[in-house]
mmCIF file of C-alpha atoms and ligand atoms in Angstrom:
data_model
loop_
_atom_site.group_PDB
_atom_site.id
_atom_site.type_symbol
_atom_site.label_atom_id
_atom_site.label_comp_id
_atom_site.label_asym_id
_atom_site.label_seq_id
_atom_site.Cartn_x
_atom_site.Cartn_y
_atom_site.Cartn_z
ATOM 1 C CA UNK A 1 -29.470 -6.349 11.673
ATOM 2 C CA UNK A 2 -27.228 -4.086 9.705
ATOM 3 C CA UNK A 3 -27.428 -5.555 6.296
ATOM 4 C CA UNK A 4 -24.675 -2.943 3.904
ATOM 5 C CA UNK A 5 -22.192 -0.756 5.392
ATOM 6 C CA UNK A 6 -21.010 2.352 3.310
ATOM 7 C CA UNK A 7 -17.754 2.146 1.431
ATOM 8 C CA UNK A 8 -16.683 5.319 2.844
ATOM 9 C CA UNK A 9 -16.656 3.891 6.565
ATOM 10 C CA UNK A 10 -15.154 0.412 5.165
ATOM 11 C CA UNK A 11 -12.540 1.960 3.713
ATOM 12 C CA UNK A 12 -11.784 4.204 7.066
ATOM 13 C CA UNK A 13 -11.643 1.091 8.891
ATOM 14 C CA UNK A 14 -9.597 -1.234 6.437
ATOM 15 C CA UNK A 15 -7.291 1.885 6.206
ATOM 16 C CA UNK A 16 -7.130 2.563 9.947
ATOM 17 C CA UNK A 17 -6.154 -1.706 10.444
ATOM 18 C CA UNK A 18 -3.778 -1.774 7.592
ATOM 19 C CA UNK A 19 -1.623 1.296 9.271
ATOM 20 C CA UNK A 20 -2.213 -0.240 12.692
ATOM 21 C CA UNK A 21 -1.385 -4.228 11.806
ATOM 22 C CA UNK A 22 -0.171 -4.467 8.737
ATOM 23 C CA UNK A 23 -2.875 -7.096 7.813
ATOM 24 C CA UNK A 24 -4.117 -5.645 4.387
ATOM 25 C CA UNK A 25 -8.042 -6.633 2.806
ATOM 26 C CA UNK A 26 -8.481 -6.054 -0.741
ATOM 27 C CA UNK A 27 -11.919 -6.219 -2.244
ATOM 28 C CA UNK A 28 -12.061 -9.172 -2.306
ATOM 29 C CA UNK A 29 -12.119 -10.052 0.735
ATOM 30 C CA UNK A 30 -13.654 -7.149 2.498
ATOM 31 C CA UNK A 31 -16.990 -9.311 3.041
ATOM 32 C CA UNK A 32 -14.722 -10.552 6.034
ATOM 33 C CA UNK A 33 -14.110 -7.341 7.325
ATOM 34 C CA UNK A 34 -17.684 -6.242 7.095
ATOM 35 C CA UNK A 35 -18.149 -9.625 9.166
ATOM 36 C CA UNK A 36 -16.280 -9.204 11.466
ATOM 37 C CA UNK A 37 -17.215 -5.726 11.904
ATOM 38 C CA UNK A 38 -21.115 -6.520 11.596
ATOM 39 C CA UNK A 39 -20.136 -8.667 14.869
ATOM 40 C CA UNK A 40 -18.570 -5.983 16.765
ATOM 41 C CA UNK A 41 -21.327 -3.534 16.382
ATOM 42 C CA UNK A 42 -23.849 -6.381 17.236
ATOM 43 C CA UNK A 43 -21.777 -7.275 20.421
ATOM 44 C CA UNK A 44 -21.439 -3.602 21.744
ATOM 45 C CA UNK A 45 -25.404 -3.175 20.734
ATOM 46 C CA UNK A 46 -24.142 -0.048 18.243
ATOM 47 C CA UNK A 47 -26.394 0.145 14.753
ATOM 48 C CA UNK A 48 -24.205 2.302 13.433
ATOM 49 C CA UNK A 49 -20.997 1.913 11.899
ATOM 50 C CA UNK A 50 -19.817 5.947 12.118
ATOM 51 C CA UNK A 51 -20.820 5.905 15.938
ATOM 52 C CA UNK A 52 -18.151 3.140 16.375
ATOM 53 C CA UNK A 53 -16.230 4.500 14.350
ATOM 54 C CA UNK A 54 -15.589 7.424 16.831
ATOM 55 C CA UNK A 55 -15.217 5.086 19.627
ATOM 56 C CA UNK A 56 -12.443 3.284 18.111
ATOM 57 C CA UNK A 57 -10.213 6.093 16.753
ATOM 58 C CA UNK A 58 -10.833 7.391 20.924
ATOM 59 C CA UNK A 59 -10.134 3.885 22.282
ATOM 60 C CA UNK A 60 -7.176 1.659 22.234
ATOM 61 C CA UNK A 61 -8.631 -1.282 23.605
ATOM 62 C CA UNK A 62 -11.388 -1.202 21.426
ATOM 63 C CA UNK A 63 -8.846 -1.304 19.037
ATOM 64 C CA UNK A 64 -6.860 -4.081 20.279
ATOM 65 C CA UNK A 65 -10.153 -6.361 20.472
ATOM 66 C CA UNK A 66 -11.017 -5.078 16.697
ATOM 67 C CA UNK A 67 -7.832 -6.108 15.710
ATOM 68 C CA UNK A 68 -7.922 -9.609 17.307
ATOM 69 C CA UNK A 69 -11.223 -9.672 15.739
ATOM 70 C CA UNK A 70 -9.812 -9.715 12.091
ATOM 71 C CA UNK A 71 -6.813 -11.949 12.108
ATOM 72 C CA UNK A 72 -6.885 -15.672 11.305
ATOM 73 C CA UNK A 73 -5.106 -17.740 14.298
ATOM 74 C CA UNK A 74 -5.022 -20.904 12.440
ATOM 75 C CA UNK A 75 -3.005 -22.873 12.988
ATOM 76 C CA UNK A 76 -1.436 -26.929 14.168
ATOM 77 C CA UNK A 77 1.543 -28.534 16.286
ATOM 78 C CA UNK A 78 4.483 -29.447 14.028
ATOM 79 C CA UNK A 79 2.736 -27.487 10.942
ATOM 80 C CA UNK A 80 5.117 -28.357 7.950
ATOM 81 C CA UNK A 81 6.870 -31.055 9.428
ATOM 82 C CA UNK A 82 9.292 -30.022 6.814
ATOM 83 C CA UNK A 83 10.146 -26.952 9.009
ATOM 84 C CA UNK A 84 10.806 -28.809 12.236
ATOM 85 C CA UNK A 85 13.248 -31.492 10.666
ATOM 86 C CA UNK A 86 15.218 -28.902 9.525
ATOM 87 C CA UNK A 87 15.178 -27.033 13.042
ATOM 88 C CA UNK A 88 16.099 -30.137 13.892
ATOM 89 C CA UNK A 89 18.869 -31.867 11.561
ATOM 90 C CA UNK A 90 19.942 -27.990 10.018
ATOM 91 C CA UNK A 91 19.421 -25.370 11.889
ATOM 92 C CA UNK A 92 20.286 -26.709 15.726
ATOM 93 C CA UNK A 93 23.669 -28.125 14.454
ATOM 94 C CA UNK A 94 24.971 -25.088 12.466
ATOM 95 C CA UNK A 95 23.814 -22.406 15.419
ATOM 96 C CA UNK A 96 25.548 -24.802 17.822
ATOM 97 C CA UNK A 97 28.940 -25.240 16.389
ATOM 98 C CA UNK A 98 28.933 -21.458 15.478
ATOM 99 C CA UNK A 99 27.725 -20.933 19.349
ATOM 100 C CA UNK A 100 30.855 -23.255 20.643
ATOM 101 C CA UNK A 101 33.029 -21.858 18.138
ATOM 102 C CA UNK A 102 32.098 -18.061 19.578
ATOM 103 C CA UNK A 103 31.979 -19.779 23.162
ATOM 104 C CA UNK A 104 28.163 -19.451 23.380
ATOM 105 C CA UNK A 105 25.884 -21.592 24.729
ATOM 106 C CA UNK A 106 22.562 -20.013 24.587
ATOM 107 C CA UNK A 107 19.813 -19.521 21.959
ATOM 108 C CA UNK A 108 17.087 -16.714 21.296
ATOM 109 C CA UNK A 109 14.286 -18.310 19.621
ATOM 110 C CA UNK A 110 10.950 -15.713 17.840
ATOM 111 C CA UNK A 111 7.862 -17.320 17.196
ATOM 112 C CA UNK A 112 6.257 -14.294 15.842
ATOM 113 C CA UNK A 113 2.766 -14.380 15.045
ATOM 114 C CA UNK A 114 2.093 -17.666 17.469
ATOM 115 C CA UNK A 115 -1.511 -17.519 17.800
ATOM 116 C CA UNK A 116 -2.658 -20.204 20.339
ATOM 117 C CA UNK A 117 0.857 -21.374 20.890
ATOM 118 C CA UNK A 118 1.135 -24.911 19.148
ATOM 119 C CA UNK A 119 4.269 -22.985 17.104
ATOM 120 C CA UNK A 120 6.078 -22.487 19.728
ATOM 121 C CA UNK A 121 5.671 -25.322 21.763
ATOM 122 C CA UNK A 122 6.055 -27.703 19.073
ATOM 123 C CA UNK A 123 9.719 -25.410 18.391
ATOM 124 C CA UNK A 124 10.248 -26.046 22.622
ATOM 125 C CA UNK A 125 9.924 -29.402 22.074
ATOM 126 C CA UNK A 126 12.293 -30.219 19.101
ATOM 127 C CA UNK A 127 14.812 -28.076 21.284
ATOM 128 C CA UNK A 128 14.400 -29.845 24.518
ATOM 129 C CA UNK A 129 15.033 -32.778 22.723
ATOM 130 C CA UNK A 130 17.993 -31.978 20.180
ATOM 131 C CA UNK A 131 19.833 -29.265 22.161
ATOM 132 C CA UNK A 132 22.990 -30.632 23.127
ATOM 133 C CA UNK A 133 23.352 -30.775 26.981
ATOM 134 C CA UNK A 134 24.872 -27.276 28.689
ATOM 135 C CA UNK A 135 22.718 -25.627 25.939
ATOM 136 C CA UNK A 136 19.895 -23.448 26.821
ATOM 137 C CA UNK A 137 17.120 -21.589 24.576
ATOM 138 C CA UNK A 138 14.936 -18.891 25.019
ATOM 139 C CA UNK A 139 11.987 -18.587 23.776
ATOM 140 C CA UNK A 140 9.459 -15.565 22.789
ATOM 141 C CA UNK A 141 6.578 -16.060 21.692
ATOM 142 C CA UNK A 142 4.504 -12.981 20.557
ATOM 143 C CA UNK A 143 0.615 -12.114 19.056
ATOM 144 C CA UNK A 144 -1.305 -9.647 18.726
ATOM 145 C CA UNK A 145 -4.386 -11.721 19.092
ATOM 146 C CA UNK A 146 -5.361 -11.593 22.761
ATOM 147 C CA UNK A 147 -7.405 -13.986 22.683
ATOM 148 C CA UNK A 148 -4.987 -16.248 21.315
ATOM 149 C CA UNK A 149 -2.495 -15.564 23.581
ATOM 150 C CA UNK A 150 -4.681 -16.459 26.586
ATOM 151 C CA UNK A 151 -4.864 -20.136 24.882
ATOM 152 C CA UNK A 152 -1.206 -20.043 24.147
ATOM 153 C CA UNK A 153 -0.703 -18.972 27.862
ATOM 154 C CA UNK A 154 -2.997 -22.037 28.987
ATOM 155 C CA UNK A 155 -1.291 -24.204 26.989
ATOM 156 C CA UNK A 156 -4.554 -26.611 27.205
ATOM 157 C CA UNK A 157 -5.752 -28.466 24.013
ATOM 158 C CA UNK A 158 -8.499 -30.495 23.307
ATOM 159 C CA UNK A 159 -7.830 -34.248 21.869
ATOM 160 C CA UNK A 160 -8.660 -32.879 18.579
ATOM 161 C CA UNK A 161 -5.716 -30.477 18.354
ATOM 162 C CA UNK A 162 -2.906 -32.833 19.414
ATOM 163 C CA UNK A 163 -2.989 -35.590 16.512
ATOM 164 C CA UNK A 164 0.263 -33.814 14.787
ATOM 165 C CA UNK A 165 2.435 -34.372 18.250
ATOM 166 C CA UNK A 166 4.280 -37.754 18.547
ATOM 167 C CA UNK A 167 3.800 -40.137 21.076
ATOM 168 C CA UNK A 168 6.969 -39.686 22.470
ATOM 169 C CA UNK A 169 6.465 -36.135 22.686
ATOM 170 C CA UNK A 170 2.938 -36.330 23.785
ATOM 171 C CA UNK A 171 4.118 -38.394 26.436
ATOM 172 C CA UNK A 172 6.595 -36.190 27.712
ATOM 173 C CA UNK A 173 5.234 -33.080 27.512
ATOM 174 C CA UNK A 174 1.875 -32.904 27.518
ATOM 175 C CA UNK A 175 -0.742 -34.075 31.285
ATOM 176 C CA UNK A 176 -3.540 -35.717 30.145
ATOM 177 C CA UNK A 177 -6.451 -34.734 31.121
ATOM 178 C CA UNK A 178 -10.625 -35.487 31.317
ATOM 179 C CA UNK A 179 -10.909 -33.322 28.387
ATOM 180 C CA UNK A 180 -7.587 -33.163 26.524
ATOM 181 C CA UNK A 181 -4.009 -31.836 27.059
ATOM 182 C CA UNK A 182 -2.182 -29.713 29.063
ATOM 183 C CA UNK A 183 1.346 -28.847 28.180
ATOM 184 C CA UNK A 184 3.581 -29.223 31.294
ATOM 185 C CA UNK A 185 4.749 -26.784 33.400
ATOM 186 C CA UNK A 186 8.398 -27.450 32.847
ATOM 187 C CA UNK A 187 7.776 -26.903 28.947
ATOM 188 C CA UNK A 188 5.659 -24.112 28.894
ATOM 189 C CA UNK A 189 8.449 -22.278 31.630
ATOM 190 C CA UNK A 190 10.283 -22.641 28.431
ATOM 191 C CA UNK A 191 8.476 -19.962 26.325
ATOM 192 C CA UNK A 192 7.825 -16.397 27.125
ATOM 193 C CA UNK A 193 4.406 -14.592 25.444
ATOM 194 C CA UNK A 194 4.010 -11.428 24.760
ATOM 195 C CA UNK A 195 1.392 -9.236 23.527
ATOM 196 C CA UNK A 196 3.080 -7.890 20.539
ATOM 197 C CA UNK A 197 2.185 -6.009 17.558
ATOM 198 C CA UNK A 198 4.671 -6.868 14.262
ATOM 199 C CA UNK A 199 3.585 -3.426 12.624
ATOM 200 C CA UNK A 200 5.969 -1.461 15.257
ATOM 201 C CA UNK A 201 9.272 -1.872 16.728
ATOM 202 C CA UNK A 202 9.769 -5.381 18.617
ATOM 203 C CA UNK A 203 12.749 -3.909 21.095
ATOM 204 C CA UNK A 204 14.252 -7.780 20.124
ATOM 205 C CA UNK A 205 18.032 -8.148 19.505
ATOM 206 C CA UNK A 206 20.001 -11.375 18.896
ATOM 207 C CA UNK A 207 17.619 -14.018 17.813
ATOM 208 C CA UNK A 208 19.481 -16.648 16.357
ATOM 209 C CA UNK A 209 15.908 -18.433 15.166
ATOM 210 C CA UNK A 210 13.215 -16.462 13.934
ATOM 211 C CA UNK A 211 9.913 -18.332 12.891
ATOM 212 C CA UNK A 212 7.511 -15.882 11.248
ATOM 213 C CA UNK A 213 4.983 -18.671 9.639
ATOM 214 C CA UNK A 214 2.253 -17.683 7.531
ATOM 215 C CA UNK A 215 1.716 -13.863 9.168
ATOM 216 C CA UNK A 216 3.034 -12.149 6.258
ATOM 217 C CA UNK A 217 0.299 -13.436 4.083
ATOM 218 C CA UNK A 218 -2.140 -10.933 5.432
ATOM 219 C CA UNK A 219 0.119 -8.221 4.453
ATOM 220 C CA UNK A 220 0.896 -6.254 1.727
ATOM 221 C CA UNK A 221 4.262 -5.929 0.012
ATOM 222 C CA UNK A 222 5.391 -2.787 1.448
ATOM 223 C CA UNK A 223 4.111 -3.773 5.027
ATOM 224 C CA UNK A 224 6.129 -7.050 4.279
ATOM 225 C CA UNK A 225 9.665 -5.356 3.506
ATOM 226 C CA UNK A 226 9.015 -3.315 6.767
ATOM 227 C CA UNK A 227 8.684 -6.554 8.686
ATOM 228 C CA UNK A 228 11.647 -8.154 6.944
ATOM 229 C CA UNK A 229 13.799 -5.091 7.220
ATOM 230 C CA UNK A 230 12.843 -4.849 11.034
ATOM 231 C CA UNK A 231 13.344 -8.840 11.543
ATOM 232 C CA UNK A 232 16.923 -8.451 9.781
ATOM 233 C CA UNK A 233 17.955 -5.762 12.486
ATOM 234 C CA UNK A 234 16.308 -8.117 15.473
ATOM 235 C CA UNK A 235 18.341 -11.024 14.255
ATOM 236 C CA UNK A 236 22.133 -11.975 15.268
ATOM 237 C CA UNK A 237 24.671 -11.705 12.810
ATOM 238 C CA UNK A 238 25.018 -15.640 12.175
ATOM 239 C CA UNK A 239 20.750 -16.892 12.367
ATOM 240 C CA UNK A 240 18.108 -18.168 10.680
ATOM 241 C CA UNK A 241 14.323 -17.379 9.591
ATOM 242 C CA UNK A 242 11.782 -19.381 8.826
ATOM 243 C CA UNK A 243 8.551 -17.951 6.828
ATOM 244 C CA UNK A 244 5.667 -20.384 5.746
ATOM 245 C CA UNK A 245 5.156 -22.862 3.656
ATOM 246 C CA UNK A 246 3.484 -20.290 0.535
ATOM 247 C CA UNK A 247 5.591 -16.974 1.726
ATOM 248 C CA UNK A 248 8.962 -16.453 0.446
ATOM 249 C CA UNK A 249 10.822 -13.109 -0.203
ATOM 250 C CA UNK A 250 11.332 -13.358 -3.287
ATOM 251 C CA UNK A 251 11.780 -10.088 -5.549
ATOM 252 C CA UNK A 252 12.332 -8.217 -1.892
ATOM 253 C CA UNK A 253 15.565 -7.326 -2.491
ATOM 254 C CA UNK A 254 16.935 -8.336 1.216
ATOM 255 C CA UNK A 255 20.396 -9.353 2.148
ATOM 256 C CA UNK A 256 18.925 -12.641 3.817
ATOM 257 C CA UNK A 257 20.269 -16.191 1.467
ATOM 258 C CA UNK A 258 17.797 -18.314 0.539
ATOM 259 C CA UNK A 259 18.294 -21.941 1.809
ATOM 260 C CA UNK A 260 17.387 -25.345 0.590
ATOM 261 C CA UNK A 261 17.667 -28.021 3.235
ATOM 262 C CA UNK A 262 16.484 -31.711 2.259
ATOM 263 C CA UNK A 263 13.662 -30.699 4.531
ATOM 264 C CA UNK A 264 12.284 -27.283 3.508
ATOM 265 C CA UNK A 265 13.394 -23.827 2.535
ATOM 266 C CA UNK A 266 14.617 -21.321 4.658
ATOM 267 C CA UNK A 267 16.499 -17.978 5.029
ATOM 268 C CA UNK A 268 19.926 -17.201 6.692
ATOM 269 C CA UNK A 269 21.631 -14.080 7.752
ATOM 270 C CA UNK A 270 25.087 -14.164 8.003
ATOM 271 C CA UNK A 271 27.062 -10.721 8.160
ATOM 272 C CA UNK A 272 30.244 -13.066 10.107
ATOM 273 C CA UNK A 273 31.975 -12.608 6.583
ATOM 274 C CA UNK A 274 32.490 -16.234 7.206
ATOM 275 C CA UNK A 275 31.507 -18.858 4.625
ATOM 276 C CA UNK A 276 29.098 -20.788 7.050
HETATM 277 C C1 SAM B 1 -2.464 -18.110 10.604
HETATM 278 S S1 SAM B 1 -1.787 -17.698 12.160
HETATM 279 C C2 SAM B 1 -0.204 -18.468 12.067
HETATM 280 C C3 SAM B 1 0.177 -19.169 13.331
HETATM 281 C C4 SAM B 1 1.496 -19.930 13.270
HETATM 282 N N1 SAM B 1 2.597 -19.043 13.025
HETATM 283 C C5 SAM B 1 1.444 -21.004 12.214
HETATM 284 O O1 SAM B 1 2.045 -20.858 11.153
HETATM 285 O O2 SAM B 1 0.785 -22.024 12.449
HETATM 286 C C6 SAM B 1 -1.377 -15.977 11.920
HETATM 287 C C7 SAM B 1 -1.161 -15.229 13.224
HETATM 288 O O3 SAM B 1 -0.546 -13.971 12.940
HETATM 289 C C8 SAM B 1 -1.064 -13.024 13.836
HETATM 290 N N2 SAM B 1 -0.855 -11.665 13.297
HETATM 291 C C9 SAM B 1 -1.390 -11.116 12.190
HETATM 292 N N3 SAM B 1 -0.999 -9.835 12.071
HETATM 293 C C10 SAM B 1 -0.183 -9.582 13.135
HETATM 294 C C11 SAM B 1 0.541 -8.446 13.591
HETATM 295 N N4 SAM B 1 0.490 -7.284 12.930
HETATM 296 N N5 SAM B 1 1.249 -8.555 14.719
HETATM 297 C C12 SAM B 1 1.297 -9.727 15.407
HETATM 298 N N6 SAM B 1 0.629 -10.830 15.037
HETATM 299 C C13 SAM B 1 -0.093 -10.756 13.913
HETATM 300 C C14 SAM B 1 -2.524 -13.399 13.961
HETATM 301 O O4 SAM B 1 -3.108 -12.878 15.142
HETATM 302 C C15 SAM B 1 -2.459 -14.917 13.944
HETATM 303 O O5 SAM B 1 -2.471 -15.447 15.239
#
């Protein structure tokens, strides 16, 4: 058992995840890095931490599975219920009068940072039902987590995980099964996921609805402007973007406008030069 790793080799490795995921541990909380990393070691039967070390600066994947390793995928359908009401009763009405006004008829939804997918499906679901009919959404849903993405992918939940989805809804969209949920097929068509890393470049454009829920925590403020800035040039000139419940940019000095909806707060972009 390795009981105390040098600082030198922590601080190589919280450097080394901060430049490759944004996701930033102070001191305070390096006791779950040297967890997670105590873990790691024990799993690949290494006892020493510069040994892997030189594997991982070598190794991608080892990187990738590091990386999963450290992030928190916590997370709950219709999480801040606030959030969904005003997908529903704000945001879907102003994107779709804009949309008819531009003769559009088709949204790009982001869940970025979606860990085992109850984000995005509970964002399908609100969509299905509130999209006016000719209207059609796509949605991405990206992680870096691969672990969580194969859950996401599954879309299977156990009976403990579903008590935030409404009846209606459950009945809808979910199969029961011996041992909990599945979503069904005709939802989960709905969403696209995507391995993706919100350090670098997403190659998105146009996304009308960007949900970017309680990622940015883990980062720094200089990794979060990056992220913002990058979001800003993903996002269509007339969208929306909702952070979580305890994030907010405030003091960020971004172009977004911060909204207050009866339901929850939000941002907007809006570069139509139209009073919207
Ligand atoms: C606490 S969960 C939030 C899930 C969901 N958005 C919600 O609010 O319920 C945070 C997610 O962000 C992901 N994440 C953290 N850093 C990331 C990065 N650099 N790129 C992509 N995903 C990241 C984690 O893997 C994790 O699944």
């Amino acid at each position: 058992m390795i009981e105390h790793f040098d600082d030198y080799y922590i601080n190589l490795f919280s450097t080394l995840i901060y430049n490759q995921s944004g996701i930033h541990f102070s001191k305070n909380n390096r006791s779950i890095l040297e967890n997670r990393l105590r873990e790691r070691l024990k799993t690949m039967g290494i006892d020493d931490i510069r040994t892997y070390y030189e594997i991982i600066i070598k190794d991608p994947e080892e990187l990738k599975v590091l990386l999963d390793s450290v992030t928190t995928n916590l997370t709950r359908f219709f999480r801040n219920t606030g959030h969904f009401q005003t997908l529903e009763h704000f945001i879907i009405p102003n994107l779709v009068s804009y949309k008819k006004e531009k003769g559009g008829s088709r949204l790009r939804v982001w869940s970025a940072g979606c860990a085992t997918g109850e984000e995005p499906y509970s964002i399908a679901m609100v969509l299905k039902e509130h999209l006016p009919p000719l209207f059609t959404a796509e949605i991405i849903a990206s992680d870096l987590s691969l672990t969580s993405l194969l859950t996401a992918r599954e879309g299977f939940y156990n009976e403990s995980r579903i008590g935030d989805v409404p009846l209606d809804y459950l009945r809808k969209y979910f199969e029961k099964k011996p041992d909990g949920y599945k979503i069904t097929d005709s939802l989960k068509n709905t969403i696209r996921f995507d391995y993706h890393n919100l350090k670098f470049e997403s190659g998105l454009k146009n996304i009308d609805i960007l949900f970017c829920r309680n990622v940015i925590i883990y980062f720094d403020e200089p990794a979060q402007k990056a992220l913002i800035n990058r979001f800003w040039e993903a996002m269509s000139p007339y969208s929306f973007l909702v952070l979580g419940h305890s994030e907010s940019l405030f003091g960020m000095n971004t172009s977004f406008e911060f909204v207050k909806t009866d339901w929850s707060c939000i941002y907007k972009k809006n570069t139509t030069g139209k009073e919207k």
